[in-house]
């Protein structure tokens, strides 16, 4: 009979434990969890605080006793692994209730210790008053703080990532005013700035006091001191600035730590020691697209990799696929999602992607309820491979990002998106789905037709003397104008073209589709034409986001 010890009883650890039991009824499986709860729904914690999930027990689908009865697992809560001896194959375990120390032997060890919230040192603030949200104990502390806060008092959230945005939404739902403090010039760093900008505007419209390029530098008399010179009343302060992998136990045991700071593992989840595996937020992932090591603290990956490690221990030829970091967040009806790499990350690696922005409707425009969505696709210009995608909108965002994630995983090229056969009825999509439209555009570009220009490249291009045309219909001009453009509706281009100055042309419409028609016309008349990718909507989002990122005066 084999003996497997698992350190960590949440997503990765419990997925490994239950899968291993289903594969091997004779195995002895011990799960050590230093907290009081196992297998809790950590992704649902913000929504319990906001009142969307009404019952605390709904976050606790499993108990140690229940897991013991159903799966024959020996689950020990309030038991902390304090040392590993790989040579003897033992784990030193402290019972946190009694303080007693014991040795547990193993044939195979699985590390799933997770990641710990980053907690900044803020001068003047008692560290115990800085709240975070990682487990049930954190949730209870936050719930107590919210309940104790007077109606209309202010909460400060540090960090504008996915958890920070979710916390801002749910604290607002509980009647608190919210200041969201973000160190960088944009929220949601998984997205590029022109895609994240409309989400930031949506937060501000909902009453969130968003401070970009700002940090907390002190605390005094109930007020948080910010680097922008302001002082903010703070009934409670939540740190959501990120997490660090819990690798101390592994490092002390001599296991190799990777370049990202996570536990290095191979494609089977095995660490540098042959009898020890690592899964979940503490373990490095290998990116599917570029093959780089990455830290990706997502529950879906933890569950999948825990299952794969269990398969391996049970003798199956299991390997972990590369990770894509597919993620999504919502704030009051507006969703933002991403998969793969964004433009900023690619350029930091010396990769200049081909970029496509589109702004289609979520379903057929003639059917009631269609909502605009924004899509961004990043493509390798050398081989048409999809490098990443982003989506923002009120409807159909999860569907599109999941299709794109599946396409990347399957090796579907950008141009081949045009041929995907997707479900269509007018209330669900369009005969040419937005994903198909990305493929049509990518196909044109792969053939060398229809060159485009990005919103952040426009100013430099105009400095070279190119003529800039706005080909929108007259009614659309009320939405705003791009400086330097000359209005010529697409319907008048055949008549006006002979009067246009010689040399290159740059054209734009509202979202790029009308300008594509104009580009095809003008190109066939012998003109050199570039289309402003994504049109006025993308340009406006980008310049507004840059303006919002400039230092603010309190």
Coordinates of C-alpha atoms in Angstrom, one line a residue:
X1 CA 0.0 0.0 0.0
X2 CA 1.4 3.4 -1.0
X3 CA 1.4 6.4 1.2
X4 CA 0.9 9.9 -0.2
X5 CA 1.0 13.0 1.9
X6 CA -0.4 16.2 0.6
X7 CA 0.5 19.6 2.1
X8 CA -2.3 22.0 1.4
X9 CA -6.0 21.2 1.3
X10 CA -7.6 23.7 -1.1
X11 CA -7.8 23.5 -4.9
X12 CA -4.7 21.7 -6.1
X13 CA -4.3 19.5 -3.0
X14 CA -7.9 18.3 -2.7
X15 CA -8.1 17.8 -6.5
X16 CA -5.0 15.5 -6.2
X17 CA -6.4 13.7 -3.2
X18 CA -9.8 12.9 -4.5
X19 CA -8.5 11.9 -8.0
X20 CA -5.9 9.6 -6.5
X21 CA -8.5 7.9 -4.4
X22 CA -10.7 7.3 -7.5
X23 CA -7.7 5.7 -9.2
X24 CA -6.4 3.7 -6.2
X25 CA -8.7 2.5 -3.4
X26 CA -5.8 1.0 -1.5
X27 CA -3.6 4.1 -1.2
X28 CA -3.2 5.8 2.1
X29 CA -3.8 9.5 1.5
X30 CA -3.1 12.1 4.2
X31 CA -4.0 15.8 3.7
X32 CA -2.4 18.4 6.0
X33 CA -4.0 21.8 6.1
X34 CA -2.9 24.5 8.5
X35 CA -6.1 26.4 8.3
X36 CA -9.5 25.4 9.7
X37 CA -11.2 24.6 6.3
X38 CA -10.5 22.5 3.3
X39 CA -11.9 22.7 -0.3
X40 CA -13.6 26.0 0.2
X41 CA -14.8 28.2 -2.7
X42 CA -12.1 30.9 -2.5
X43 CA -13.2 32.5 -5.8
X44 CA -16.6 33.1 -4.2
X45 CA -15.3 34.9 -1.2
X46 CA -15.8 38.5 -2.5
X47 CA -19.4 37.7 -3.5
X48 CA -20.2 36.4 0.0
X49 CA -18.9 39.7 1.4
X50 CA -21.0 41.6 -1.1
X51 CA -24.2 39.7 -0.2
X52 CA -24.5 37.9 -3.6
X53 CA -23.8 34.6 -1.9
X54 CA -26.0 34.8 1.2
X55 CA -24.9 31.8 3.2
X56 CA -21.3 31.3 4.5
X57 CA -21.8 27.6 4.5
X58 CA -22.2 27.7 0.7
X59 CA -18.5 28.5 0.5
X60 CA -17.7 25.2 2.3
X61 CA -18.9 22.3 0.2
X62 CA -16.7 19.8 1.9
X63 CA -15.6 19.1 5.5
X64 CA -12.8 16.8 6.7
X65 CA -15.4 14.3 8.1
X66 CA -17.3 14.3 4.8
X67 CA -14.2 13.8 2.8
X68 CA -13.3 10.9 5.1
X69 CA -16.6 9.2 4.6
X70 CA -16.8 9.7 0.9
X71 CA -13.2 9.2 -0.2
X72 CA -11.5 7.6 2.7
X73 CA -9.1 10.5 3.1
X74 CA -7.3 11.3 6.3
X75 CA -7.8 15.1 6.3
X76 CA -6.1 17.0 9.2
X77 CA -7.0 20.6 9.6
X78 CA -4.9 22.9 11.9
X79 CA -1.9 20.8 11.1
X80 CA 1.1 22.6 9.6
X81 CA 4.0 21.0 7.8
X82 CA 7.1 22.7 9.2
X83 CA 9.9 20.8 7.6
X84 CA 10.5 18.2 4.9
X85 CA 13.4 15.7 4.9
X86 CA 13.5 14.3 1.3
X87 CA 16.3 11.8 2.2
X88 CA 14.2 10.1 4.9
X89 CA 11.0 10.9 3.1
X90 CA 9.4 12.4 6.1
X91 CA 7.4 15.6 7.0
X92 CA 7.6 17.3 10.4
X93 CA 4.0 18.3 11.3
X94 CA 2.9 20.5 14.1
X95 CA -0.6 20.2 15.5
X96 CA -1.6 23.8 15.9
X97 CA -4.3 23.0 18.4
X98 CA -1.9 21.3 20.8
X99 CA 1.5 22.3 19.7
X100 CA 2.6 18.7 19.4
X101 CA 5.2 17.9 16.8
X102 CA 5.2 14.6 14.9
X103 CA 6.9 12.9 11.9
X104 CA 4.9 11.6 9.0
X105 CA 6.5 9.3 6.4
X106 CA 5.6 9.2 2.8
X107 CA 6.2 7.4 -0.4
X108 CA 5.1 10.4 -2.4
X109 CA 4.7 14.0 -1.3
X110 CA 2.5 16.6 -3.0
X111 CA 3.1 20.3 -2.2
X112 CA 0.1 22.6 -2.6
X113 CA 0.8 25.4 -0.1
X114 CA -0.6 28.1 -2.3
X115 CA 0.4 31.7 -2.2
X116 CA 0.3 34.4 0.4
X117 CA -1.1 37.9 -0.1
X118 CA 1.5 40.6 -0.4
X119 CA 1.1 42.9 2.6
X120 CA 2.8 46.3 2.2
X121 CA 4.4 48.0 5.2
X122 CA 2.5 51.2 5.8
X123 CA 4.1 53.5 8.4
X124 CA 1.7 54.2 11.3
X125 CA -0.7 51.3 10.4
X126 CA -0.9 48.3 12.7
X127 CA -0.3 45.3 10.4
X128 CA -3.3 43.6 12.0
X129 CA -5.5 46.3 10.6
X130 CA -4.4 45.6 7.0
X131 CA -7.0 43.1 5.7
X132 CA -6.7 40.7 2.8
X133 CA -8.9 38.1 1.2
X134 CA -7.4 34.6 0.8
X135 CA -9.2 32.2 3.0
X136 CA -12.3 31.8 5.3
X137 CA -10.5 33.4 8.2
X138 CA -9.7 36.5 6.1
X139 CA -13.4 36.5 5.0
X140 CA -14.6 36.4 8.6
X141 CA -12.3 39.3 9.5
X142 CA -13.5 41.4 6.6
X143 CA -17.1 40.6 7.3
X144 CA -16.7 41.8 10.8
X145 CA -15.0 45.0 9.7
X146 CA -17.7 45.7 7.1
X147 CA -20.4 45.1 9.6
X148 CA -18.7 47.4 12.2
X149 CA -18.2 50.2 9.6
X150 CA -20.8 53.0 9.7
X151 CA -23.0 53.3 6.6
X152 CA -21.4 55.6 4.1
X153 CA -17.9 55.2 5.6
X154 CA -14.9 54.7 3.3
X155 CA -13.0 51.5 2.5
X156 CA -9.6 51.7 0.7
X157 CA -8.6 48.9 -1.6
X158 CA -4.9 48.7 -2.5
X159 CA -4.4 47.1 -5.9
X160 CA -6.3 47.3 -9.1
X161 CA -6.0 43.7 -10.3
X162 CA -8.9 41.2 -10.5
X163 CA -9.3 40.8 -6.7
X164 CA -9.1 44.5 -6.2
X165 CA -11.8 45.2 -8.7
X166 CA -14.0 42.5 -7.2
X167 CA -13.5 43.9 -3.8
X168 CA -14.4 47.4 -4.9
X169 CA -17.6 46.1 -6.4
X170 CA -18.7 44.1 -3.4
X171 CA -17.7 46.8 -0.8
X172 CA -19.8 49.3 -2.8
X173 CA -22.7 46.7 -2.7
X174 CA -22.4 46.8 1.1
X175 CA -23.0 50.6 1.1
X176 CA -19.4 51.7 1.6
X177 CA -17.6 54.4 -0.3
X178 CA -14.5 53.0 -2.0
X179 CA -11.1 54.4 -2.9
X180 CA -9.1 52.1 -5.2
X181 CA -5.4 52.8 -5.1
X182 CA -3.3 51.4 -8.0
X183 CA 0.5 51.8 -8.2
X184 CA 0.6 51.8 -12.0
X185 CA -1.1 53.8 -14.7
X186 CA -3.9 51.3 -15.3
X187 CA -6.0 48.7 -13.6
X188 CA -6.2 45.1 -14.8
X189 CA -2.6 44.6 -16.0
X190 CA -3.7 41.4 -17.8
X191 CA -5.2 43.8 -20.4
X192 CA -3.5 46.6 -22.4
X193 CA -4.2 50.1 -21.4
X194 CA -6.8 50.9 -24.2
X195 CA -8.8 47.8 -23.2
X196 CA -8.6 48.5 -19.5
X197 CA -9.4 52.2 -19.8
X198 CA -13.1 51.8 -20.4
X199 CA -13.3 49.5 -17.3
X200 CA -11.6 52.1 -15.2
X201 CA -14.1 54.7 -16.5
X202 CA -16.9 52.3 -15.6
X203 CA -15.6 52.1 -12.0
X204 CA -15.5 55.8 -11.7
X205 CA -19.0 56.2 -13.1
X206 CA -20.1 53.8 -10.4
X207 CA -18.7 56.0 -7.7
X208 CA -15.3 54.4 -7.1
X209 CA -12.6 56.9 -6.3
X210 CA -9.8 55.5 -8.5
X211 CA -6.3 56.7 -7.9
X212 CA -3.8 55.7 -10.6
X213 CA 0.0 56.0 -10.2
X214 CA -0.5 56.2 -6.5
X215 CA 0.6 54.3 -3.4
X216 CA -0.1 54.3 0.3
X217 CA 2.8 55.9 2.2
X218 CA 1.4 56.3 5.7
X219 CA -1.5 56.2 8.2
X220 CA -2.4 58.8 10.7
X221 CA -5.5 59.6 12.8
X222 CA -7.8 57.2 10.8
X223 CA -6.6 58.5 7.5
X224 CA -4.5 56.8 4.8
X225 CA -1.7 59.0 3.4
X226 CA -1.3 58.6 -0.4
X227 CA 1.6 59.5 -2.6
X228 CA -0.5 61.9 -4.5
X229 CA -0.5 64.2 -1.4
X230 CA -4.1 63.4 -0.3
X231 CA -5.4 61.9 2.9
X232 CA -8.3 59.5 2.7
X233 CA -10.6 58.5 5.6
X234 CA -10.3 54.7 5.9
X235 CA -12.8 52.7 8.0
X236 CA -11.1 49.6 6.7
X237 CA -8.1 48.9 4.3
X238 CA -7.8 45.9 2.1
X239 CA -4.6 44.8 0.5
X240 CA -5.1 43.3 -3.0
X241 CA -1.8 44.1 -4.6
X242 CA -0.9 40.5 -5.4
X243 CA 0.3 37.2 -4.0
X244 CA 3.7 35.5 -3.6
X245 CA 4.1 31.7 -3.8
X246 CA 4.6 29.9 -0.5
X247 CA 8.0 28.3 -1.2
X248 CA 9.7 28.5 2.1
X249 CA 9.1 24.9 3.0
X250 CA 10.3 23.7 -0.4
X251 CA 13.4 25.9 -0.4
X252 CA 14.4 24.8 3.1
X253 CA 14.1 21.2 1.9
X254 CA 16.5 21.9 -1.0
X255 CA 14.0 21.8 -3.8
X256 CA 14.8 24.0 -6.8
X257 CA 13.0 27.4 -7.0
X258 CA 12.5 28.6 -10.5
X259 CA 13.3 32.0 -12.0
X260 CA 9.8 33.3 -11.3
X261 CA 10.0 32.5 -7.6
X262 CA 7.8 29.5 -7.7
X263 CA 8.7 25.9 -7.2
X264 CA 10.3 24.5 -10.4
X265 CA 8.5 21.5 -11.8
X266 CA 8.7 19.5 -15.0
X267 CA 5.8 18.6 -17.3
X268 CA 4.6 16.0 -14.9
X269 CA 4.5 18.3 -11.9
X270 CA 7.6 16.7 -10.4
X271 CA 10.0 18.9 -8.5
X272 CA 13.8 18.5 -8.4
X273 CA 13.3 15.6 -6.0
X274 CA 11.9 12.5 -7.7
X275 CA 9.4 11.7 -4.9
X276 CA 8.0 15.2 -4.5
X277 CA 5.5 17.0 -6.7
X278 CA 4.1 20.5 -6.6
X279 CA 0.9 22.0 -7.8
X280 CA -1.2 25.2 -7.5
X281 CA -0.2 28.7 -6.9
X282 CA 3.2 27.8 -5.4
X283 CA 4.4 26.0 -8.5
X284 CA 5.7 27.5 -11.7
X285 CA 3.7 27.0 -14.8
X286 CA 5.0 26.7 -18.4
X287 CA 3.4 29.0 -20.8
X288 CA 1.8 27.2 -23.8
X289 CA 2.5 30.0 -26.3
X290 CA 6.1 31.1 -25.7
X291 CA 7.2 28.2 -23.5
X292 CA 8.3 30.6 -20.7
X293 CA 8.0 29.8 -17.0
X294 CA 5.2 31.9 -15.4
X295 CA 3.4 32.3 -12.1
X296 CA -0.4 32.0 -12.7
X297 CA -2.4 31.8 -9.5
X298 CA -5.7 30.5 -10.9
X299 CA -8.0 27.9 -9.4
X300 CA -8.7 26.2 -12.7
X301 CA -5.0 25.4 -13.3
X302 CA -4.5 24.3 -9.7
X303 CA -7.4 21.8 -10.0
X304 CA -6.2 20.5 -13.4
X305 CA -2.6 20.1 -12.3
X306 CA -3.6 18.4 -9.1
X307 CA -5.5 15.9 -11.1
X308 CA -2.6 15.3 -13.5
X309 CA -0.2 14.7 -10.6
X310 CA -2.6 12.1 -9.1
X311 CA -2.7 10.4 -12.5
X312 CA 1.0 10.3 -12.6
X313 CA 1.3 8.8 -9.1
X314 CA -1.2 6.2 -10.0
X315 CA 0.9 5.1 -12.9
X316 CA -0.8 6.9 -15.8
X317 CA 1.4 8.6 -18.5
X318 CA 0.0 12.1 -17.6
X319 CA 1.6 15.4 -18.5
X320 CA 0.5 19.0 -17.8
X321 CA -0.3 21.1 -20.8
X322 CA 1.1 24.5 -21.0
X323 CA -0.9 27.3 -19.3
X324 CA -2.7 30.2 -21.0
X325 CA -3.7 32.3 -18.0
X326 CA -7.3 32.6 -19.2
X327 CA -9.1 34.9 -16.8
X328 CA -12.2 37.1 -16.5
X329 CA -13.6 39.6 -14.1
X330 CA -16.8 41.7 -13.9
X331 CA -17.8 45.0 -12.3
X332 CA -21.5 45.8 -12.2
X333 CA -22.3 44.2 -15.5
X334 CA -19.1 45.1 -17.5
X335 CA -16.8 42.1 -18.0
X336 CA -13.1 42.1 -19.0
X337 CA -11.3 38.9 -20.0
X338 CA -7.9 37.9 -21.3
X339 CA -6.0 34.9 -22.6
X340 CA -2.3 34.5 -23.4
X341 CA 0.0 37.5 -23.7
X342 CA -0.9 41.2 -24.0
X343 CA 0.8 43.7 -26.3
X344 CA 2.9 45.3 -23.5
X345 CA 4.3 41.9 -22.4
X346 CA 5.1 40.9 -25.9
X347 CA 6.9 44.1 -26.7
X348 CA 8.9 43.7 -23.5
X349 CA 10.1 40.4 -24.9
X350 CA 11.1 42.0 -28.2
X351 CA 8.0 40.6 -30.1
X352 CA 6.1 43.0 -32.3
X353 CA 2.7 41.5 -32.8
X354 CA 0.2 42.1 -35.5
X355 CA -2.8 43.6 -33.7
X356 CA -6.5 43.6 -34.5
X357 CA -9.1 45.6 -32.7
X358 CA -12.8 45.1 -33.4
X359 CA -16.0 46.4 -31.8
X360 CA -18.9 44.2 -32.9
X361 CA -22.3 43.6 -31.3
X362 CA -22.7 40.8 -28.9
X363 CA -25.4 39.3 -31.1
X364 CA -27.3 40.3 -34.2
X365 CA -27.9 44.0 -34.1
X366 CA -31.5 43.8 -35.2
X367 CA -32.4 41.6 -32.3
X368 CA -33.2 43.5 -29.1
X369 CA -30.5 43.8 -26.4
X370 CA -27.4 43.7 -28.5
X371 CA -24.5 45.1 -26.6
X372 CA -21.2 46.5 -28.0
X373 CA -18.1 44.4 -27.2
X374 CA -14.4 45.2 -27.8
X375 CA -12.0 42.6 -28.9
X376 CA -8.2 42.7 -29.3
X377 CA -6.3 39.9 -31.0
X378 CA -2.5 39.6 -31.0
X379 CA -0.9 37.6 -33.8
X380 CA 2.6 36.4 -34.7
X381 CA 3.2 38.1 -38.1
X382 CA 5.6 35.3 -39.1
X383 CA 3.3 32.3 -38.7
X384 CA -0.2 33.7 -38.0
X385 CA -0.2 32.1 -34.6
X386 CA -2.5 33.6 -31.9
X387 CA -0.4 35.1 -29.1
X388 CA -3.2 36.5 -27.0
X389 CA -6.6 38.1 -26.9
X390 CA -8.7 40.4 -24.8
X391 CA -12.4 41.2 -24.6
X392 CA -14.5 43.8 -22.8
X393 CA -18.2 44.2 -22.8
X394 CA -21.5 43.5 -21.1
X395 CA -22.6 40.4 -22.9
X396 CA -20.9 37.4 -24.6
X397 CA -17.4 38.1 -23.3
X398 CA -16.9 34.8 -21.6
X399 CA -18.1 33.0 -24.8
X400 CA -15.6 34.8 -27.1
X401 CA -12.6 34.5 -24.8
X402 CA -13.3 30.8 -24.2
X403 CA -13.5 30.2 -28.0
X404 CA -10.2 32.0 -28.4
X405 CA -8.6 30.1 -25.6
X406 CA -9.7 26.8 -27.1
X407 CA -8.4 27.9 -30.5
X408 CA -5.0 28.7 -29.1
X409 CA -4.9 25.4 -27.2
X410 CA -5.8 23.6 -30.4
X411 CA -3.2 25.4 -32.6
X412 CA -5.8 27.2 -34.7
X413 CA -4.2 30.1 -36.5
X414 CA -5.7 33.6 -36.5
X415 CA -6.8 33.4 -40.1
X416 CA -8.5 30.0 -39.4
X417 CA -10.8 31.6 -36.9
X418 CA -12.8 32.6 -40.0
X419 CA -13.8 29.0 -40.6
X420 CA -14.9 28.1 -37.0
X421 CA -18.5 26.9 -37.1
X422 CA -20.1 28.5 -34.1
X423 CA -23.7 28.4 -32.8
X424 CA -25.9 31.1 -34.3
X425 CA -29.3 32.4 -33.6
X426 CA -29.9 36.2 -33.5
X427 CA -30.3 36.3 -29.8
X428 CA -26.9 34.6 -29.3
X429 CA -24.6 35.8 -32.0
X430 CA -24.4 36.8 -35.6
X431 CA -24.1 34.8 -38.8
X432 CA -20.5 36.2 -38.9
X433 CA -19.6 35.8 -35.2
X434 CA -17.2 38.3 -33.8
X435 CA -14.6 35.5 -33.6
X436 CA -15.1 34.8 -37.3
X437 CA -14.6 38.5 -38.0
X438 CA -11.2 38.4 -36.3
X439 CA -10.3 35.6 -38.6
X440 CA -11.5 37.5 -41.7
X441 CA -9.3 40.5 -40.8
X442 CA -6.4 38.3 -39.9
X443 CA -6.7 36.5 -43.2
X444 CA -6.6 39.8 -45.2
X445 CA -3.5 40.9 -43.3
X446 CA -1.8 37.5 -43.8
X447 CA -2.2 38.0 -47.5
X448 CA -0.4 41.3 -47.2
X449 CA -3.6 43.4 -47.9
X450 CA -5.1 46.2 -45.8
X451 CA -2.2 47.4 -43.7
X452 CA -3.2 49.0 -40.4
X453 CA -1.9 51.5 -37.9
X454 CA -2.3 51.3 -34.1
X455 CA -3.9 54.1 -32.1
X456 CA -0.6 54.8 -30.3
X457 CA 1.3 55.1 -33.7
X458 CA -1.0 57.7 -35.2
X459 CA 0.8 60.9 -34.0
X460 CA 4.2 59.7 -35.4
X461 CA 2.6 58.7 -38.7
X462 CA 1.0 62.1 -39.1
X463 CA 4.3 63.8 -38.4
X464 CA 5.6 62.2 -41.6
X465 CA 3.1 64.1 -43.7
X466 CA 0.4 61.5 -44.4
X467 CA -3.1 62.7 -45.2
X468 CA -5.6 61.7 -42.6
X469 CA -9.2 61.0 -43.6
X470 CA -12.3 60.5 -41.4
X471 CA -14.7 58.4 -43.6
X472 CA -17.5 58.1 -41.1
X473 CA -21.1 59.2 -41.8
X474 CA -21.9 62.7 -40.8
X475 CA -24.1 61.6 -37.9
X476 CA -21.2 59.8 -36.2
X477 CA -19.1 62.9 -36.0
X478 CA -21.0 64.1 -32.9
X479 CA -19.2 61.3 -31.0
X480 CA -15.9 63.2 -31.4
X481 CA -13.1 64.0 -33.8
X482 CA -9.6 62.9 -34.1
X483 CA -7.4 66.0 -34.4
X484 CA -5.9 66.5 -37.8
X485 CA -8.5 64.5 -39.8
X486 CA -10.4 65.7 -42.9
X487 CA -14.0 64.4 -43.2
X488 CA -14.8 62.6 -46.4
X489 CA -17.7 60.1 -46.1
X490 CA -16.8 56.8 -47.7
X491 CA -19.7 57.3 -50.2
X492 CA -17.9 60.4 -51.6
X493 CA -14.4 58.9 -51.9
X494 CA -14.6 58.0 -55.6
X495 CA -15.5 61.6 -56.4
X496 CA -13.1 63.2 -54.0
X497 CA -10.0 61.0 -54.5
X498 CA -8.6 62.9 -57.5
X499 CA -8.4 66.0 -55.3
X500 CA -6.6 64.4 -52.4
X501 CA -2.9 65.3 -51.9
X502 CA -0.4 62.8 -53.4
X503 CA 1.3 60.5 -51.0
X504 CA 0.2 58.1 -48.2
X505 CA -3.2 58.2 -46.7
X506 CA -4.4 57.2 -43.2
X507 CA -8.1 56.6 -42.9
X508 CA -10.5 55.9 -40.0
X509 CA -14.1 55.3 -39.3
X510 CA -15.9 54.5 -36.1
X511 CA -14.7 50.9 -35.5
X512 CA -12.7 50.0 -38.7
X513 CA -15.3 48.3 -40.9
X514 CA -16.2 51.3 -43.1
X515 CA -12.6 52.3 -43.3
X516 CA -11.8 48.8 -44.6
X517 CA -14.3 49.4 -47.4
X518 CA -12.6 52.8 -48.1
X519 CA -9.2 51.2 -48.0
X520 CA -10.1 48.6 -50.6
X521 CA -11.5 51.3 -52.9
X522 CA -8.5 53.6 -52.6
X523 CA -5.9 50.9 -52.8
X524 CA -7.4 49.8 -56.1
X525 CA -7.2 53.4 -57.3
X526 CA -3.4 53.2 -56.7
X527 CA -3.2 54.9 -53.4
X528 CA -1.0 53.8 -50.4
X529 CA -3.5 53.5 -47.5
X530 CA -3.4 52.4 -43.9
X531 CA -6.5 51.9 -41.7
X532 CA -6.5 53.1 -38.1
X533 CA -7.1 49.8 -36.4
X534 CA -10.3 49.7 -34.4
X535 CA -11.2 53.2 -35.6
X536 CA -12.3 56.1 -33.5
X537 CA -13.5 53.9 -30.6
X538 CA -10.1 52.3 -30.0
X539 CA -8.3 55.6 -30.5
X540 CA -10.6 57.3 -28.0
X541 CA -10.2 54.6 -25.4
X542 CA -6.5 54.7 -25.7
X543 CA -6.0 58.4 -25.4
X544 CA -8.5 58.7 -22.6
X545 CA -6.7 55.9 -20.7
X546 CA -3.4 57.7 -21.1
X547 CA -4.9 61.0 -19.9
X548 CA -6.4 59.3 -16.9
X549 CA -3.0 57.7 -16.0
X550 CA -1.3 61.1 -15.7
X551 CA -0.6 62.3 -12.1
X552 CA -3.8 63.6 -10.5
X553 CA -4.1 66.6 -8.3
X554 CA -5.9 65.8 -5.0

